[in-house]
Short mmCIF file of C-alpha atoms and ligand atoms in Angstrom, two decimals:
data_model
loop_
_atom_site.label_atom_id
_atom_site.label_comp_id
_atom_site.label_asym_id
_atom_site.label_seq_id
_atom_site.Cartn_x
_atom_site.Cartn_y
_atom_site.Cartn_z
CA MET C 1009 94.90 152.09 38.43
CA SER C 1010 98.17 153.37 39.46
CA THR C 1011 100.48 151.55 42.21
CA GLN C 1012 102.33 154.20 44.99
CA LEU C 1013 105.18 153.87 46.09
CA ALA C 1014 106.36 154.86 49.26
CA SER C 1015 109.78 155.26 49.64
CA THR C 1016 112.66 156.40 52.42
CA GLN C 1017 113.24 159.16 50.13
CA PRO C 1018 111.07 161.43 48.75
CA ALA C 1019 109.64 160.60 45.13
CA SER C 1020 110.82 163.56 43.48
CA THR C 1021 114.32 163.56 44.48
CA ALA C 1022 114.70 159.78 44.33
CA PRO C 1023 116.99 159.41 40.91
CA ARG C 1024 118.77 156.16 39.69
CA SER C 1025 121.25 156.47 42.90
CA GLY C 1026 123.68 153.61 40.63
CA ARG C 1027 122.91 151.26 43.10
CA PRO C 1028 121.55 147.80 41.93
CA VAL C 1029 117.63 147.24 43.24
CA ALA C 1030 116.21 143.83 44.93
CA VAL C 1031 112.35 143.54 44.64
CA VAL C 1032 111.01 141.15 47.70
CA ILE C 1033 108.15 139.59 47.35
CA GLY C 1034 106.29 139.11 50.87
CA ALA C 1035 108.64 141.49 52.30
CA SER C 1036 106.84 142.03 55.99
CA SER C 1037 107.51 138.86 57.75
CA GLY C 1038 109.26 135.70 57.22
CA PHE C 1039 112.27 134.88 54.66
CA GLY C 1040 111.30 137.65 52.71
CA VAL C 1041 112.17 140.13 56.04
CA GLU C 1042 116.14 138.23 56.04
CA PHE C 1043 116.42 138.21 52.02
CA ALA C 1044 115.97 142.24 52.10
CA ARG C 1045 118.42 142.74 54.83
CA ARG C 1046 120.53 140.36 53.50
CA PHE C 1047 120.60 142.18 49.77
CA ALA C 1048 120.62 146.34 51.91
CA ALA C 1049 123.96 144.49 53.36
CA ARG C 1050 125.25 143.75 50.01
CA GLY C 1051 124.75 147.26 49.00
CA ASP C 1052 121.29 147.13 47.06
CA ASP C 1053 118.68 149.31 47.49
CA LEU C 1054 114.97 147.70 48.30
CA VAL C 1055 111.83 147.18 46.20
CA LEU C 1056 109.43 145.63 49.40
CA VAL C 1057 106.44 144.07 48.31
CA ALA C 1058 103.30 142.45 50.32
CA ARG C 1059 99.98 143.51 51.78
CA ARG C 1060 100.81 144.72 55.20
CA SER C 1061 102.59 148.40 54.89
CA GLU C 1062 103.14 148.80 58.61
CA PRO C 1063 106.07 146.10 59.03
CA MET C 1064 107.42 147.20 55.37
CA ALA C 1065 107.77 150.43 56.60
CA ALA C 1066 109.27 149.66 59.91
CA LEU C 1067 111.70 147.18 57.72
CA ALA C 1068 112.57 150.24 55.10
CA ALA C 1069 113.73 152.52 58.24
CA GLU C 1070 115.64 149.83 59.59
CA LEU C 1071 117.84 148.80 56.34
CA LEU C 1072 118.30 152.38 55.49
CA ALA C 1073 119.60 153.01 59.32
CA SER C 1074 121.80 150.15 58.93
CA HIS C 1075 123.22 150.22 55.11
CA GLY C 1076 122.32 153.69 54.00
CA ALA C 1077 119.74 151.74 51.54
CA THR C 1078 116.58 153.30 50.15
CA ALA C 1079 114.12 150.87 50.23
CA HIS C 1080 110.59 151.28 48.33
CA VAL C 1081 107.34 150.02 50.01
CA VAL C 1082 104.83 148.72 47.79
CA PRO C 1083 101.84 147.26 49.19
CA LEU C 1084 99.89 144.63 47.47
CA ASP C 1085 97.66 142.12 47.34
CA LEU C 1086 99.56 139.70 44.86
CA THR C 1087 96.23 137.67 44.10
CA GLU C 1088 94.56 140.14 42.12
CA PRO C 1089 95.57 139.21 38.63
CA ASP C 1090 96.79 142.70 37.25
CA ALA C 1091 99.31 142.90 40.72
CA PRO C 1092 101.73 142.01 39.29
CA ALA C 1093 102.11 144.74 36.35
CA ARG C 1094 101.13 147.23 38.34
CA LEU C 1095 104.63 146.16 40.06
CA LEU C 1096 105.97 146.62 37.05
CA ALA C 1097 104.89 149.50 36.42
CA ALA C 1098 105.69 150.92 39.53
CA VAL C 1099 108.78 150.12 39.05
CA ALA C 1100 109.51 151.36 35.54
CA GLU C 1101 108.03 154.93 36.68
CA ARG C 1102 111.06 155.08 39.57
CA ASP C 1103 113.60 154.27 36.80
CA LEU C 1104 115.10 151.70 38.87
CA ALA C 1105 117.71 149.42 37.88
CA VAL C 1106 116.36 145.83 38.84
CA HIS C 1107 119.05 143.51 39.49
CA ALA C 1108 117.22 140.74 41.80
CA LEU C 1109 113.30 139.62 41.86
CA VAL C 1110 112.74 137.35 44.72
CA ASN C 1111 109.55 135.48 45.17
CA SER C 1112 109.06 134.66 48.84
CA ALA C 1113 104.94 135.30 49.11
CA GLY C 1114 103.26 132.20 49.80
CA PHE C 1115 100.66 130.64 52.28
CA GLY C 1116 99.37 126.88 52.95
CA SER C 1117 96.18 125.53 53.94
CA PHE C 1118 96.56 122.28 56.17
CA GLY C 1119 93.73 120.14 56.04
CA PRO C 1120 91.77 117.37 53.82
CA PHE C 1121 91.68 118.79 50.51
CA ALA C 1122 87.58 117.48 50.57
CA ALA C 1123 87.31 120.30 53.04
CA THR C 1124 88.75 122.99 52.34
CA ASP C 1125 87.40 125.89 51.33
CA PRO C 1126 87.29 126.39 47.07
CA ASP C 1127 88.04 130.09 47.57
CA ARG C 1128 90.80 129.81 49.18
CA ILE C 1129 92.07 127.50 46.70
CA ALA C 1130 91.97 129.97 44.30
CA ARG C 1131 93.67 132.36 46.48
CA GLU C 1132 96.60 129.46 47.10
CA ILE C 1133 97.08 128.94 43.37
CA ALA C 1134 96.92 132.50 42.64
CA LEU C 1135 99.86 133.60 45.19
CA ASN C 1136 101.76 130.72 45.12
CA VAL C 1137 101.40 129.70 41.19
CA THR C 1138 100.22 132.60 38.72
CA ALA C 1139 101.79 135.50 40.88
CA VAL C 1140 105.04 133.96 41.11
CA THR C 1141 105.11 133.10 37.46
CA VAL C 1142 103.60 136.62 35.39
CA LEU C 1143 106.23 137.91 38.12
CA SER C 1144 108.62 135.76 36.74
CA ARG C 1145 108.42 136.68 33.14
CA LEU C 1146 107.34 140.28 33.44
CA PHE C 1147 110.58 140.99 34.92
CA LEU C 1148 112.73 138.46 32.97
CA PRO C 1149 113.48 141.26 30.84
CA ALA C 1150 115.55 143.52 33.52
CA LEU C 1151 116.67 140.53 35.31
CA LEU C 1152 118.93 139.32 31.82
CA ALA C 1153 119.49 142.47 30.99
CA ALA C 1154 121.03 143.22 34.53
CA PRO C 1155 124.84 142.96 34.97
CA ALA C 1156 124.63 139.58 37.60
CA GLY C 1157 120.82 139.00 37.58
CA VAL C 1158 119.29 136.58 40.29
CA LEU C 1159 115.46 135.07 39.82
CA LEU C 1160 115.04 133.27 43.33
CA ASN C 1161 111.72 131.18 44.31
CA VAL C 1162 110.83 130.01 47.27
CA ALA C 1163 109.41 126.38 46.36
CA SER C 1164 109.45 123.84 49.57
CA THR C 1165 110.58 120.22 50.60
CA ALA C 1166 106.72 120.09 49.93
CA ALA C 1167 107.62 120.10 46.21
CA TYR C 1168 109.57 116.91 46.23
CA LEU C 1169 106.21 115.19 47.38
CA PRO C 1170 103.13 115.02 47.25
CA GLY C 1171 101.15 116.13 50.11
CA PRO C 1172 98.67 114.38 52.12
CA ASN C 1173 96.76 117.01 54.60
CA LEU C 1174 98.39 119.94 52.20
CA ALA C 1175 97.80 118.75 48.03
CA VAL C 1176 96.83 122.05 47.01
CA TYR C 1177 100.64 123.70 48.83
CA ALA C 1178 102.79 121.13 47.75
CA ALA C 1179 101.01 120.58 44.39
CA THR C 1180 101.40 124.51 44.01
CA LYS C 1181 105.23 124.14 45.44
CA ALA C 1182 106.10 121.02 42.66
CA TYR C 1183 105.26 123.65 39.67
CA VAL C 1184 107.38 126.65 41.55
CA ARG C 1185 110.44 124.12 41.76
CA SER C 1186 109.67 123.15 38.35
CA LEU C 1187 109.19 126.02 36.59
CA THR C 1188 112.40 127.44 38.12
CA GLU C 1189 114.55 124.34 37.12
CA ALA C 1190 113.18 125.06 33.60
CA ILE C 1191 113.93 129.05 33.76
CA TRP C 1192 117.49 128.28 35.01
CA ALA C 1193 117.62 125.82 31.95
CA GLU C 1194 116.39 128.27 29.28
CA THR C 1195 119.00 130.68 30.34
CA ARG C 1196 122.44 129.05 31.28
CA GLY C 1197 124.61 131.07 29.99
CA THR C 1198 122.92 134.12 29.98
CA GLY C 1199 124.85 135.71 33.26
CA LEU C 1200 121.78 135.35 34.80
CA THR C 1201 121.66 133.25 38.46
CA VAL C 1202 117.83 131.47 39.13
CA LEU C 1203 117.27 129.54 41.98
CA ALA C 1204 114.54 127.36 43.42
CA LEU C 1205 114.77 127.81 47.53
CA SER C 1206 113.10 124.59 48.67
CA PRO C 1207 113.17 125.57 52.92
CA GLY C 1208 112.02 122.58 54.98
CA PRO C 1209 109.64 123.61 57.92
CA THR C 1210 110.95 127.24 59.75
CA GLN C 1211 109.22 129.36 62.17
CA THR C 1212 107.49 132.28 60.69
CA GLU C 1213 104.27 133.46 59.93
CA PHE C 1214 103.65 130.61 57.65
CA PHE C 1215 101.84 128.18 60.09
CA ALA C 1216 99.60 130.76 61.97
CA ALA C 1217 98.87 131.18 58.40
CA ALA C 1218 98.41 127.98 56.74
CA GLY C 1219 95.69 126.98 59.85
CA SER C 1220 97.97 124.03 62.06
CA ASP C 1221 101.40 123.23 62.75
CA GLY C 1222 100.13 119.55 61.56
CA PHE C 1223 103.19 119.83 58.77
CA LYS C 1224 105.81 121.10 60.66
CA VAL C 1225 107.64 117.54 59.16
CA GLY C 1226 111.23 117.80 58.48
CA GLN C 1227 114.45 119.18 60.06
CA ILE C 1228 113.73 122.89 61.66
CA LEU C 1229 115.82 125.02 60.70
CA THR C 1230 116.42 129.32 61.31
CA VAL C 1231 115.08 131.80 58.92
CA ALA C 1232 118.82 132.96 58.99
CA GLU C 1233 120.31 129.29 58.62
CA VAL C 1234 117.51 128.84 55.41
CA VAL C 1235 118.82 132.74 53.81
CA ASP C 1236 122.31 131.15 54.43
CA VAL C 1237 121.85 128.08 52.01
CA ALA C 1238 120.24 130.37 49.34
CA PHE C 1239 122.82 132.80 49.19
CA HIS C 1240 125.66 130.28 49.32
CA ALA C 1241 123.82 128.66 46.46
CA LEU C 1242 123.98 131.80 44.84
CA GLY C 1243 127.69 132.46 45.16
CA ARG C 1244 129.14 129.25 43.96
CA ARG C 1245 130.70 129.24 40.67
CA ASN C 1246 128.32 127.27 39.01
CA PRO C 1247 124.91 127.56 40.83
CA PRO C 1248 122.68 124.34 40.62
CA PRO C 1249 119.12 124.79 39.66
CA SER C 1250 117.65 124.11 43.04
CA VAL C 1251 118.48 123.80 47.16
CA VAL C 1252 116.67 122.32 49.08
CA ALA C 1253 117.95 123.63 53.14
CA GLY C 1254 119.45 121.44 55.47
CA PRO C 1255 120.94 117.42 55.11
CA LEU C 1256 118.23 116.09 56.38
CA ASN C 1257 115.66 117.62 54.59
CA LYS C 1258 117.85 117.21 51.92
CA LEU C 1259 118.46 113.26 52.26
CA THR C 1260 114.53 112.86 52.83
CA ALA C 1261 114.03 114.92 49.49
CA VAL C 1262 115.86 112.32 47.83
CA VAL C 1263 114.71 109.10 49.23
CA ALA C 1264 110.93 110.52 48.06
CA GLY C 1265 111.57 110.56 44.27
CA LEU C 1266 113.69 106.75 45.24
CA VAL C 1267 111.01 104.79 46.64
CA PRO C 1268 107.40 103.18 45.45
CA ARG C 1269 105.09 106.27 45.35
CA ARG C 1270 103.02 104.48 47.30
CA VAL C 1271 105.16 104.18 50.18
CA SER C 1272 106.71 107.72 50.07
CA LEU C 1273 102.47 108.97 50.06
CA ALA C 1274 102.09 105.99 52.89
CA VAL C 1275 104.77 107.36 55.64
CA ALA C 1276 104.03 111.59 54.50
CA ARG C 1277 100.18 110.96 55.22
CA ARG C 1278 100.64 109.38 58.63
CA LEU C 1279 103.35 112.24 59.18
CA THR C 1280 100.53 114.94 58.28
CA ALA C 1281 97.61 113.10 60.24
CA GLN C 1282 95.41 115.58 61.88
N1 NAP R 1290 108.39 128.45 57.15
C1 NAP R 1290 107.98 127.34 56.56
O1 NAP R 1290 108.57 126.76 57.29
C2 NAP R 1290 108.24 127.47 54.76
C3 NAP R 1290 108.74 126.30 54.54
C4 NAP R 1290 108.82 126.13 52.93
C5 NAP R 1290 108.62 126.97 51.98
N2 NAP R 1290 107.73 128.33 52.90
C6 NAP R 1290 107.87 129.15 52.01
O2 NAP R 1290 108.62 130.59 52.09
C7 NAP R 1290 107.72 131.68 51.36
C8 NAP R 1290 107.33 132.76 52.66
O3 NAP R 1290 106.81 132.45 53.65
P1 NAP R 1290 107.24 132.59 55.16
O4 NAP R 1290 107.29 131.32 55.73
O5 NAP R 1290 107.95 133.20 54.89
O6 NAP R 1290 105.95 132.80 55.96
P2 NAP R 1290 105.19 134.31 56.58
O7 NAP R 1290 105.98 134.65 57.54
O8 NAP R 1290 104.10 133.63 56.17
O9 NAP R 1290 105.39 135.27 55.35
C9 NAP R 1290 104.61 135.42 54.13
C10 NAP R 1290 104.79 136.64 52.79
O10 NAP R 1290 103.51 136.38 52.19
C11 NAP R 1290 103.06 137.72 51.68
N3 NAP R 1290 101.89 137.63 51.29
C12 NAP R 1290 100.98 136.49 51.78
N4 NAP R 1290 99.60 136.69 50.98
C13 NAP R 1290 100.17 137.49 50.04
C14 NAP R 1290 99.23 138.24 48.88
N5 NAP R 1290 97.80 138.05 48.88
N6 NAP R 1290 99.70 138.99 48.78
C15 NAP R 1290 100.65 139.80 48.81
N7 NAP R 1290 101.54 139.33 49.86
C16 NAP R 1290 101.52 138.20 50.59
C17 NAP R 1290 103.03 138.05 53.48
O11 NAP R 1290 102.44 139.40 53.86
P3 NAP R 1290 100.85 140.36 53.93
O12 NAP R 1290 100.48 138.99 55.01
O13 NAP R 1290 101.67 140.92 54.92
O14 NAP R 1290 100.55 139.80 52.38
C18 NAP R 1290 104.34 137.53 54.09
O15 NAP R 1290 104.94 138.45 53.96
C19 NAP R 1290 106.07 131.28 51.32
O16 NAP R 1290 106.22 130.58 49.44
C20 NAP R 1290 106.43 129.53 51.98
O17 NAP R 1290 105.05 128.93 50.80
C21 NAP R 1290 107.97 128.39 53.98
#
């Protein structure tokens, strides 16, 4: 099955523009929208991916008007196993010069593990873990071949500590952080910049999708502040493998790794108690 790309240029007149292309996964709301705006402001064209077309079409029109950027809208459900390969094929069909991939799609589930719908757990792992892994792998050759490639995977402060009442979510984000840091190590010296971004609680559609504000724990930043942290890290001469957004969130992540597990888990359980 082929994937249709809708773009702000007619398909037949969309040649390789010479502009680098950033692929943003999760571009219909939250961090993904802000990442798309920042890449467009830097002179990139975009591929916007999520399930909902309408917000992405509106964003594409905005990016064209404000930055002259062409944004290709690709509606995809990334919990479908063949979705990453369909995206890669659609990008290849367009001959787009992809230099950046931002994996920002993800969702959480609040509540005790024993009470969480098993189908929802499977979708959460499919999106937060499998899609991020497969997309990172499929796009890596293009990112490595690009003059200044960027792979940015959105993890979470939940990656730094198992999460009572958000057990699966925290585990998926620990995976994203671990995977991304390993790719960082494997690709050192290649010119590719790899970064795991760990935001703390940030006002997006995330909490509504998770079904609760119950794990809004930590230093609260705005979406723009979080994305600033990411671009600051990407712009460093020697970019780190991981960055936590917000000094208090960073401190919490460090302390969580130092104190005995039973202590940090007891604190986490109290903070996320329903
Ligand atoms: N907000 C926070 O407090 C926070 C903190 C730490 C980490 N994070 C992480 O930040 C990332 C972005 O979240 P956000 O805060 O920006 O939340 P958001 O506003 O809910 O955005 C989530 C994005 O993922 C997309 N998405 C969800 N399911 C999808 C699917 N099956 N296929 C394709 N796309 C899908 C959504 O688009 P559609 O619904 O249109 O598909 C949306 O664009 C996530 O990985 C999240 O875990 C968020």
